[in-house]
Coordinates of C-alpha atoms and ligand atoms in Angstrom, one line a residue:
M642 CA -29.0 131.5 55.0
M643 CA -27.5 128.9 52.7
T644 CA -25.8 131.5 50.6
D645 CA -24.4 133.2 53.7
L646 CA -22.8 130.0 55.0
A647 CA -21.1 129.0 51.8
P648 CA -18.4 131.7 51.7
A649 CA -17.8 131.3 55.5
K650 CA -17.2 127.6 54.9
R651 CA -14.9 128.3 52.0
S652 CA -12.8 130.8 53.9
A653 CA -12.5 128.3 56.8
G654 CA -11.1 126.0 54.2
I655 CA -8.4 128.5 53.3
F656 CA -7.6 130.0 56.7
G657 CA -9.2 127.7 59.3
H658 CA -7.4 124.6 60.2
H659 CA -7.2 121.7 62.6
P660 CA -4.8 122.7 65.4
L661 CA -2.6 119.6 64.7
R662 CA -2.2 120.6 61.1
S663 CA -1.0 124.1 61.8
I664 CA 2.6 125.0 60.9
R665 CA 3.3 125.4 64.6
A666 CA 2.2 121.9 65.4
R667 CA 4.1 120.4 62.5
L668 CA 7.3 122.2 63.3
L669 CA 7.0 121.3 66.9
G670 CA 6.1 117.7 66.1
R671 CA 9.2 117.3 63.9
M672 CA 11.4 119.0 66.4
L673 CA 10.2 116.7 69.2
M674 CA 10.5 113.7 67.0
L675 CA 14.1 114.7 66.4
V676 CA 14.8 115.3 70.1
G677 CA 13.1 111.9 71.0
L678 CA 15.1 110.0 68.3
T679 CA 18.3 111.6 69.5
L680 CA 17.6 110.7 73.1
A681 CA 16.5 107.2 72.2
S682 CA 19.7 106.5 70.2
I683 CA 21.9 108.0 73.0
T684 CA 20.2 105.8 75.5
G685 CA 20.4 102.7 73.3
A686 CA 24.1 103.3 72.6
E687 CA 24.8 103.8 76.3
S688 CA 23.0 100.6 77.3
F689 CA 25.0 98.7 74.6
I690 CA 28.3 100.2 75.7
L691 CA 27.7 99.5 79.4
T692 CA 26.6 95.9 78.8
A693 CA 29.7 95.4 76.6
R694 CA 32.0 96.8 79.3
L695 CA 30.4 94.6 81.9
N696 CA 30.9 91.5 79.7
E697 CA 34.4 92.5 79.1
R698 CA 35.2 92.8 82.8
V699 CA 33.5 89.5 83.6
D700 CA 35.3 87.8 80.8
R701 CA 38.6 89.1 82.0
E702 CA 37.9 87.7 85.5
L703 CA 36.8 84.4 84.0
A704 CA 40.0 84.2 81.9
H705 CA 42.0 84.9 85.0
D706 CA 40.2 82.0 86.8
V707 CA 40.8 79.7 83.8
D708 CA 44.5 80.6 83.9
A709 CA 44.5 79.8 87.7
F710 CA 42.9 76.4 87.0
R711 CA 45.5 75.7 84.3
S712 CA 48.4 76.5 86.7
F713 CA 46.7 74.3 89.3
A714 CA 46.4 71.4 86.8
T715 CA 50.0 71.7 85.8
E716 CA 51.1 71.8 89.4
S717 CA 49.0 68.7 90.2
A718 CA 50.7 66.8 87.3
G719 CA 54.0 67.7 88.8
G720 CA 55.3 69.0 85.5
A721 CA 54.4 67.3 82.3
G722 CA 53.4 63.9 83.6
P723 CA 49.9 62.5 84.0
V724 CA 47.7 63.7 86.9
P725 CA 47.2 60.9 89.4
G726 CA 43.6 59.8 89.6
G727 CA 42.6 61.4 86.2
V728 CA 40.1 64.1 85.5
R729 CA 37.9 63.3 88.4
A730 CA 40.7 63.6 91.0
L731 CA 41.9 66.8 89.4
F732 CA 38.4 68.3 89.7
L733 CA 37.9 67.2 93.3
S734 CA 41.2 68.6 94.5
Y735 CA 40.6 71.8 92.6
L736 CA 37.1 72.3 94.1
Q737 CA 38.4 71.5 97.6
G738 CA 41.2 74.0 97.4
H739 CA 39.4 76.7 95.5
I740 CA 36.7 78.9 96.9
P741 CA 34.8 80.8 94.2
E742 CA 34.4 84.5 94.4
H743 CA 31.1 86.1 95.5
G744 CA 28.5 85.6 92.8
Q745 CA 30.4 82.9 91.2
T746 CA 29.9 79.1 91.0
L747 CA 32.1 76.3 89.7
I748 CA 30.6 73.2 88.0
T749 CA 32.5 70.2 86.7
L750 CA 31.3 67.8 84.0
V751 CA 32.7 64.4 83.3
D752 CA 31.7 62.6 80.1
G753 CA 28.9 65.0 79.5
R754 CA 27.3 64.7 82.9
P755 CA 27.5 67.0 86.0
F756 CA 30.2 65.7 88.3
R757 CA 30.7 68.0 91.3
R758 CA 30.1 71.7 92.0
S759 CA 31.6 74.2 94.4
A760 CA 30.4 73.9 98.0
E761 CA 28.8 77.4 98.4
E762 CA 25.1 77.6 97.5
P763 CA 24.9 79.6 94.3
P764 CA 22.0 82.1 93.7
A765 CA 20.6 79.5 91.3
R766 CA 21.5 75.9 90.5
L767 CA 23.0 75.8 87.1
D768 CA 24.0 72.1 87.1
I769 CA 20.3 71.1 86.9
D770 CA 19.8 73.2 83.8
R771 CA 20.1 70.3 81.3
A772 CA 20.2 72.4 78.2
L773 CA 23.0 74.6 79.6
M774 CA 24.9 71.6 80.8
A775 CA 24.6 69.9 77.3
R776 CA 25.8 73.1 75.7
A777 CA 28.8 73.3 78.1
A778 CA 29.7 69.6 77.7
A779 CA 29.9 70.0 73.9
V780 CA 32.7 72.6 73.8
R781 CA 36.0 71.7 72.3
T782 CA 37.8 75.0 73.1
P783 CA 37.3 77.4 76.0
S784 CA 34.1 79.2 75.2
Y785 CA 32.4 82.3 76.7
A786 CA 28.6 82.6 76.6
D787 CA 25.5 84.2 78.2
A788 CA 22.8 82.2 79.9
H789 CA 19.6 82.8 81.9
S790 CA 19.0 81.3 85.2
A791 CA 16.4 81.6 88.0
A792 CA 18.6 84.3 89.5
G793 CA 18.8 86.3 86.3
S794 CA 21.5 86.6 83.7
V795 CA 24.8 84.6 83.9
R796 CA 28.1 84.9 82.0
Y797 CA 30.1 81.7 82.0
V798 CA 33.2 80.1 80.4
A799 CA 33.3 76.3 79.7
V800 CA 36.8 74.8 79.5
P801 CA 37.4 71.3 78.2
V802 CA 39.8 69.4 80.4
A803 CA 41.7 66.3 79.4
V804 CA 44.3 64.4 81.5
A805 CA 46.9 62.1 80.0
D806 CA 46.1 58.4 80.4
D807 CA 42.5 59.1 81.4
P808 CA 40.0 58.7 78.6
A809 CA 37.3 60.6 80.6
R810 CA 36.4 64.0 79.1
G811 CA 36.0 66.7 81.6
V812 CA 34.6 70.2 81.3
L813 CA 35.1 73.0 83.9
V814 CA 32.3 75.7 83.9
I815 CA 33.0 78.9 85.8
A816 CA 29.9 81.0 85.9
T817 CA 29.3 84.6 87.2
F818 CA 25.9 85.8 88.1
T819 CA 25.7 89.3 86.5
Q820 CA 22.1 90.1 87.4
Q821 CA 23.1 92.7 90.0
E822 CA 25.4 94.6 87.7
R823 CA 22.8 94.3 84.9
G824 CA 20.2 95.6 87.3
H825 CA 22.4 98.7 87.9
I826 CA 22.7 99.3 84.2
N827 CA 19.0 98.9 83.6
E828 CA 18.2 101.2 86.5
S829 CA 20.5 104.0 85.1
I830 CA 19.0 103.5 81.6
R831 CA 15.5 103.7 83.1
T832 CA 16.4 106.9 84.9
Q833 CA 17.8 108.3 81.7
I834 CA 14.6 107.4 79.8
Y835 CA 12.5 109.2 82.4
L836 CA 14.8 112.2 82.3
G837 CA 14.6 112.1 78.5
L838 CA 10.8 112.1 78.5
G839 CA 10.9 115.0 80.9
A840 CA 13.2 116.9 78.5
V841 CA 10.9 116.1 75.6
L842 CA 7.9 117.4 77.5
L843 CA 9.8 120.5 78.6
S844 CA 11.0 121.1 75.0
A845 CA 7.4 120.7 73.9
C846 CA 6.2 123.4 76.3
V847 CA 9.0 125.8 75.6
G848 CA 8.8 125.1 71.8
W849 CA 5.1 125.8 71.9
I850 CA 5.7 129.1 73.5
F851 CA 8.5 130.1 71.1
S852 CA 6.6 128.9 68.0
T853 CA 3.6 130.9 69.2
R854 CA 5.7 134.0 69.1
I855 CA 7.3 133.1 65.8
V856 CA 4.0 132.5 64.0
A857 CA 2.1 135.4 65.7
P858 CA 2.9 137.7 62.7
L859 CA 1.6 135.0 60.4
R860 CA -1.7 135.1 62.3
I861 CA -1.8 138.9 62.1
L862 CA -1.1 138.5 58.4
R863 CA -4.0 136.0 58.1
D864 CA -6.4 138.2 60.1
T865 CA -5.4 141.3 58.1
A866 CA -5.9 139.5 54.9
R867 CA -9.3 138.3 56.1
S868 CA -10.4 141.8 57.2
I869 CA -9.4 143.4 53.9
H870 CA -12.3 144.3 51.6
E871 CA -12.2 146.2 48.3
S872 CA -13.8 149.2 50.1
D873 CA -11.1 149.2 52.9
I874 CA -7.5 148.3 52.1
T875 CA -6.0 150.8 54.4
R876 CA -4.9 148.3 57.1
R877 CA -1.3 147.3 57.1
I878 CA 0.6 144.5 58.9
P879 CA 3.0 145.7 61.6
V880 CA 6.6 144.7 60.7
Q881 CA 8.6 143.8 63.8
D882 CA 11.6 141.8 62.6
R883 CA 13.6 141.7 59.4
D884 CA 13.3 137.9 59.2
E885 CA 11.4 135.9 56.6
I886 CA 8.1 136.6 58.2
G887 CA 9.0 140.3 58.4
Q888 CA 9.9 140.2 54.7
L889 CA 6.6 138.5 53.9
A890 CA 4.7 141.1 55.9
T891 CA 6.6 143.9 54.0
T892 CA 5.9 142.2 50.6
F893 CA 2.2 141.9 51.6
N894 CA 2.1 145.6 52.7
D895 CA 3.7 146.6 49.3
M896 CA 1.1 144.6 47.5
L897 CA -1.6 146.3 49.5
D898 CA -0.1 149.7 48.6
R899 CA -0.2 148.8 45.0
L900 CA -3.8 147.5 45.3
D901 CA -4.7 150.7 47.2
D902 CA -3.1 152.8 44.4
A903 CA -4.9 150.8 41.7
S904 CA -8.1 151.1 43.5
S905 CA -7.9 154.8 44.1
T906 CA -6.8 155.3 40.5
K907 CA -9.8 153.4 39.4
R908 CA -12.1 155.5 41.7
Q909 CA -10.5 158.7 40.4
F910 CA -10.9 157.5 36.8
M911 CA -14.6 156.8 37.4
N912 CA -15.0 160.1 39.1
D913 CA -13.3 161.9 36.2
V914 CA -15.4 160.1 33.5
G915 CA -18.6 160.9 35.4
H916 CA -17.6 164.5 35.8
E917 CA -16.6 165.0 32.2
L918 CA -19.7 163.3 30.8
R919 CA -22.0 165.3 33.0
T920 CA -21.2 168.6 31.3
P921 CA -22.3 167.7 27.8
V922 CA -25.3 165.9 29.1
T923 CA -26.3 169.0 31.3
I924 CA -25.8 171.3 28.3
A925 CA -27.9 169.1 26.0
L926 CA -30.7 168.6 28.6
S927 CA -31.0 172.3 29.4
Q928 CA -31.1 173.1 25.7
L929 CA -33.9 170.5 25.1
E930 CA -35.8 171.7 28.2
T931 CA -36.0 175.3 26.8
L932 CA -36.8 174.2 23.3
S933 CA -38.9 176.9 21.7
D934 CA -41.3 176.8 18.7
D935 CA -39.2 179.3 16.8
P936 CA -37.6 177.3 13.9
A937 CA -34.4 179.3 14.0
A938 CA -34.0 178.8 17.7
R939 CA -34.8 175.1 17.3
S940 CA -32.1 174.6 14.7
R941 CA -29.7 176.4 17.0
T942 CA -30.7 174.0 19.8
V943 CA -30.3 171.0 17.5
A944 CA -26.9 172.2 16.5
V945 CA -25.8 172.6 20.1
V946 CA -27.2 169.2 21.2
T947 CA -25.6 167.5 18.2
D948 CA -22.3 169.2 19.0
E949 CA -22.4 168.0 22.6
L950 CA -23.3 164.5 21.5
H951 CA -20.4 164.5 19.1
R952 CA -18.2 165.5 22.0
M953 CA -19.5 162.7 24.2
H954 CA -19.0 160.3 21.3
R955 CA -15.4 161.4 20.8
M956 CA -14.7 161.1 24.5
A957 CA -16.1 157.6 24.6
E958 CA -13.8 156.7 21.6
E959 CA -10.8 158.2 23.3
L960 CA -11.5 156.5 26.6
L961 CA -11.7 153.2 24.7
M962 CA -8.4 154.0 22.9
L963 CA -6.7 154.9 26.2
A964 CA -7.9 151.7 27.8
K965 CA -6.6 149.8 24.8
A966 CA -3.2 151.5 24.9
R967 CA -2.8 150.6 28.6
R968 CA -3.6 146.9 28.1
P969 CA -0.4 144.9 28.5
D970 CA -1.3 142.9 25.4
A971 CA -2.2 145.9 23.3
L972 CA 1.1 146.1 21.5
R973 CA 1.3 144.4 18.1
P974 CA 4.8 145.2 17.2
E975 CA 6.2 144.6 13.7
D976 CA 9.3 145.6 11.7
L977 CA 8.5 149.1 10.3
S978 CA 10.2 151.5 8.0
L979 CA 10.6 154.8 9.7
S980 CA 10.4 156.8 6.5
E981 CA 7.1 155.1 5.5
L982 CA 5.7 155.7 9.0
I983 CA 6.6 159.4 8.9
E984 CA 5.1 159.8 5.4
E985 CA 1.9 158.1 6.5
V986 CA 1.6 160.4 9.5
Y987 CA 2.3 163.4 7.4
V988 CA -0.3 162.6 4.8
K989 CA -3.0 161.9 7.5
A990 CA -2.0 165.0 9.5
A991 CA -2.2 167.3 6.4
A992 CA -5.9 166.3 6.0
L993 CA -6.7 167.4 9.6
A994 CA -6.7 171.2 9.1
E995 CA -5.7 174.0 6.8
R996 CA -2.1 174.6 8.0
R997 CA 1.3 174.7 6.4
W998 CA 2.4 171.1 7.1
L999 CA 6.1 170.6 6.7
L1000 CA 8.2 167.4 6.7
D1001 CA 11.4 167.5 8.8
F1002 CA 13.0 164.2 8.1
V1003 CA 16.3 163.1 6.5
E1004 CA 16.3 159.5 5.6
D1005 CA 19.1 157.3 6.8
P1006 CA 18.9 154.0 5.0
H1007 CA 21.1 152.3 7.6
R1008 CA 18.7 153.1 10.4
D1009 CA 15.4 153.0 8.8
T1010 CA 13.8 150.1 10.6
L1011 CA 12.2 149.9 14.0
H1012 CA 10.2 147.3 15.8
A1013 CA 6.9 148.9 17.0
D1014 CA 3.2 149.0 16.6
R1015 CA 2.5 150.9 13.5
Q1016 CA -1.2 151.7 14.2
L1017 CA -0.6 152.9 17.8
L1018 CA 2.4 155.0 16.8
T1019 CA 0.4 156.6 14.0
Q1020 CA -2.5 157.3 16.4
A1021 CA -0.1 159.0 18.9
M1022 CA 1.4 161.2 16.2
I1023 CA -2.1 162.1 14.9
Q1024 CA -3.2 163.1 18.4
L1025 CA -0.1 165.4 18.6
A1026 CA -0.8 166.8 15.1
Q1027 CA -4.4 167.4 16.1
N1028 CA -3.3 169.3 19.2
A1029 CA -0.9 171.3 17.1
A1030 CA -3.7 172.2 14.7
Q1031 CA -6.0 173.1 17.5
H1032 CA -3.5 175.5 19.1
T1033 CA -2.4 177.3 15.9
A1034 CA -4.0 179.8 13.6
E1035 CA -4.9 179.1 10.0
H1036 CA -1.8 178.7 7.7
A1037 CA 0.5 178.4 10.6
R1038 CA 3.5 176.1 10.1
I1039 CA 3.5 172.7 11.7
W1040 CA 6.4 170.2 11.3
I1041 CA 6.1 166.5 11.3
G1042 CA 9.6 165.2 12.0
G1043 CA 11.7 162.1 12.7
R1044 CA 15.2 161.0 13.3
A1045 CA 16.8 157.6 13.8
E1046 CA 19.5 157.1 16.4
A1047 CA 21.5 153.9 17.1
D1048 CA 19.0 152.5 19.5
A1049 CA 16.0 154.7 19.4
V1050 CA 13.9 156.8 17.1
E1051 CA 12.5 160.2 17.7
L1052 CA 9.2 161.4 16.2
W1053 CA 8.0 164.9 16.8
V1054 CA 5.4 167.4 16.0
K1055 CA 6.4 171.0 16.2
D1056 CA 4.0 174.0 16.0
T1057 CA 4.2 177.7 16.1
G1058 CA 1.2 178.2 18.3
H1059 CA 0.7 179.9 21.6
G1060 CA 2.8 177.4 23.5
I1061 CA 2.3 175.9 27.0
P1062 CA 3.2 177.6 30.3
L1063 CA 6.0 175.6 32.2
A1064 CA 3.6 174.9 35.1
D1065 CA 1.2 173.1 32.8
Q1066 CA 3.8 171.1 30.9
R1067 CA 3.8 168.1 33.3
R1068 CA 0.1 168.2 34.1
I1069 CA -1.2 168.1 30.5
F1070 CA -0.2 164.4 30.2
E1071 CA -2.7 163.4 32.8
R1072 CA -6.1 162.5 31.5
F1073 CA -8.9 165.0 31.5
T1074 CA -6.3 167.8 32.0
R1075 CA -6.1 170.8 29.8
A1076 CA -3.9 173.8 30.1
E1077 CA -5.3 177.3 30.1
E1078 CA -8.9 176.6 30.3
S1079 CA -9.7 180.2 29.5
R1080 CA -8.8 179.6 25.8
G1081 CA -12.0 177.5 25.5
R1082 CA -12.3 173.8 25.7
T1083 CA -11.2 172.0 22.6
G1084 CA -11.4 168.4 23.8
A1085 CA -11.7 166.0 26.7
G1086 CA -8.1 166.3 27.7
L1087 CA -7.4 162.6 26.9
G1088 CA -5.2 163.0 23.8
L1089 CA -1.9 163.4 25.5
A1090 CA -2.7 160.7 28.1
I1091 CA -3.2 158.3 25.1
V1092 CA 0.1 159.4 23.6
K1093 CA 1.8 158.8 26.9
A1094 CA 0.2 155.3 27.3
I1095 CA 1.4 154.4 23.8
A1096 CA 4.9 155.7 24.5
E1097 CA 5.1 153.6 27.7
A1098 CA 3.7 150.5 26.0
H1099 CA 6.8 150.8 23.7
H1100 CA 9.1 151.3 26.7
G1101 CA 9.6 154.9 25.4
R1102 CA 8.6 158.3 26.6
I1103 CA 7.0 161.6 25.5
E1104 CA 8.5 165.0 26.1
V1105 CA 7.4 168.5 25.6
D1106 CA 9.5 171.6 24.9
S1107 CA 7.6 174.8 24.9
A1108 CA 7.4 178.3 26.1
P1109 CA 4.4 180.7 26.0
G1110 CA 4.2 182.4 22.7
Q1111 CA 6.9 180.3 21.1
G1112 CA 5.0 177.2 20.0
A1113 CA 5.4 173.7 21.3
T1114 CA 7.4 170.6 20.3
F1115 CA 6.2 167.2 21.4
T1116 CA 8.8 164.5 21.0
L1117 CA 8.0 160.8 21.1
R1118 CA 11.2 158.7 21.8
I1119 CA 10.8 155.0 21.1
P1120 CA 13.5 152.3 21.3
R1121 CA 14.2 150.8 17.9
A1122 CA 14.1 147.3 19.2
D1123 CA 11.8 146.2 22.0
P1124 CA 14.2 145.7 24.9
A1125 CA 11.9 143.1 26.4
D1126 CA 12.1 141.0 23.3
P1127 CA 15.5 139.4 22.5
K1128 CA 14.3 138.3 19.0
T1129 CA 14.0 141.9 17.9
K1130 CA 17.7 142.6 18.6
K1131 CA 18.6 141.0 15.2
S1132 CA 19.7 143.4 12.5
P1133 CA 16.9 145.2 10.7
K1134 CA 15.9 143.6 7.5
N1135 CA 15.1 145.1 4.1
P1136 CA 15.3 148.8 4.7
R1137 CA 13.0 150.6 2.2
Q1138 CA 13.6 153.7 0.2
T1139 CA 11.0 156.4 0.6
P1140 CA 9.8 158.2 -2.5
Ligands
LIG152 N1 0.4 171.9 20.7 C1 -0.1 172.4 21.8 N2 0.0 173.7 22.0 C2 -0.5 174.3 23.1 N3 -1.1 173.6 24.1 C3 -1.2 172.3 23.9 C4 -0.7 171.6 22.8 N4 -1.0 170.3 22.9 C5 -1.7 170.2 24.0 N5 -1.8 171.3 24.7 C6 -2.5 171.6 26.0 O1 -2.5 170.3 26.6 C7 -3.9 170.0 27.0 C8 -4.1 168.5 26.9 O2 -4.0 168.0 25.6 P1 -4.8 166.8 25.2 O3 -4.5 166.4 23.8 O4 -4.5 165.8 26.3 O5 -6.3 167.1 25.4 P2 -7.2 168.0 24.5 O6 -6.6 168.2 23.2 O7 -7.7 169.1 25.3 O8 -8.4 167.0 24.4 P3 -8.5 165.7 23.5 O9 -7.2 165.5 22.9 O10 -9.0 164.7 24.4 O11 -9.6 166.0 22.4 C9 -4.7 170.7 26.0 O12 -6.0 171.0 26.5 C10 -3.9 172.0 25.8 O13 -4.2 172.9 26.8
LIG153 MG1 -5.7 166.6 22.1

């Protein structure tokens, strides 16, 4: 039970998630935050602009009233002379003759103390606000300011008033109650906030629906990935759009194709190996089961069983060699002399069988070096030489050849044997494949697969040129410098002369 739960828990860690930590929730959260911030800053800016406009308008009206008072004072003075009765008389006559507008109140101060105010009852009595009166009494130039009263916000201007020949210092305060206008502004801002919240909520719902659609393929991707096991990688993700998620799904499907391929190649390989090993084992078993007491028959049986065991042993060695040649890190390239390589192959091949081995190589000292794995290339050539020996009669001619070109070298083994039918020429490079079975089995059919793997490890290729009855030429073409390695592009060093 414990062991069952552990992987489930782990997979929940990879795929399972808290709903708020999902991509969808995060995307949506950020989008809503952005919408919210935008709406909040628009609302803030609007409130600021409307308030500033209101103040501007009120200030204009107050300035207009101040101008009116100044004209009145000048008129009262009868030109430039002193006002009869001083500041107090000026204030009294002004308040008598001047009715403040609606929402406005006039207060006069003399020597820092409230003197008279306009007759109409204002929404709130400002003359009893000592702090406000003290602030107003202290002004030296006409000053505009905001204040708070029992009837809400107030905008006022305080104008110092002095009259010639009167030492008393007067101040006229014209105040406008702006609460009503401010109330309108606040109301519209509040409405806007409600509308904004509604918009955010609506965006959240619509965004959730949209993002559900957008991430749906991701969910399918996740579910498909979850449902894939080594035994079943046939499921594919449906690709609907060509957007990033569609591309991800396509990439994922491609990866599954490759895994599927690799998996079936592996299965096929195991199948082939099992199949190939079964034959020698069956032969050896049946021989041993019918082992007779006759010494001559016994030694025949031993010979057959030994032969089959040798075959299995060779197959095991070749399989290991094939696996090694296919490993990406198998290559141990070094700077080689082509002439030395050919000579080494020639000497080793000549020891394989009784044939007329010939060397087909003209040395070119300017193109003698190549960058390759000496051991693997020798192995490949020996496999080709072995095949040539197997498919030719005694004393038949076999050439071991080589040629250097500007960017590649060619190594070949040419025989005068029975050749290979065209239909078989492509097939024979696959493992466990032999042409013309009727001629009797000579090996496991792994030799050419090994040669091909070695050629591909060198970014090269193997080709066959043959026709039935006309011998066969197998040519290995290898780049002189490994194209994947820029270091090897330097000029070949120290070309050696062959004996
Ligand atoms: N020089 C050749 N002439 C004619 N046929 C050839 C020649 N070389 C290879 N073949 C054909 O190609 C088949 C595959 O060769 P390959 O070397 O892969 O396997 P093999 O020689 O049968 O076995 P192994 O090399 O594993 O011992 C051979 O069975 C043979 O039919
Ligand atoms: Mg072979």
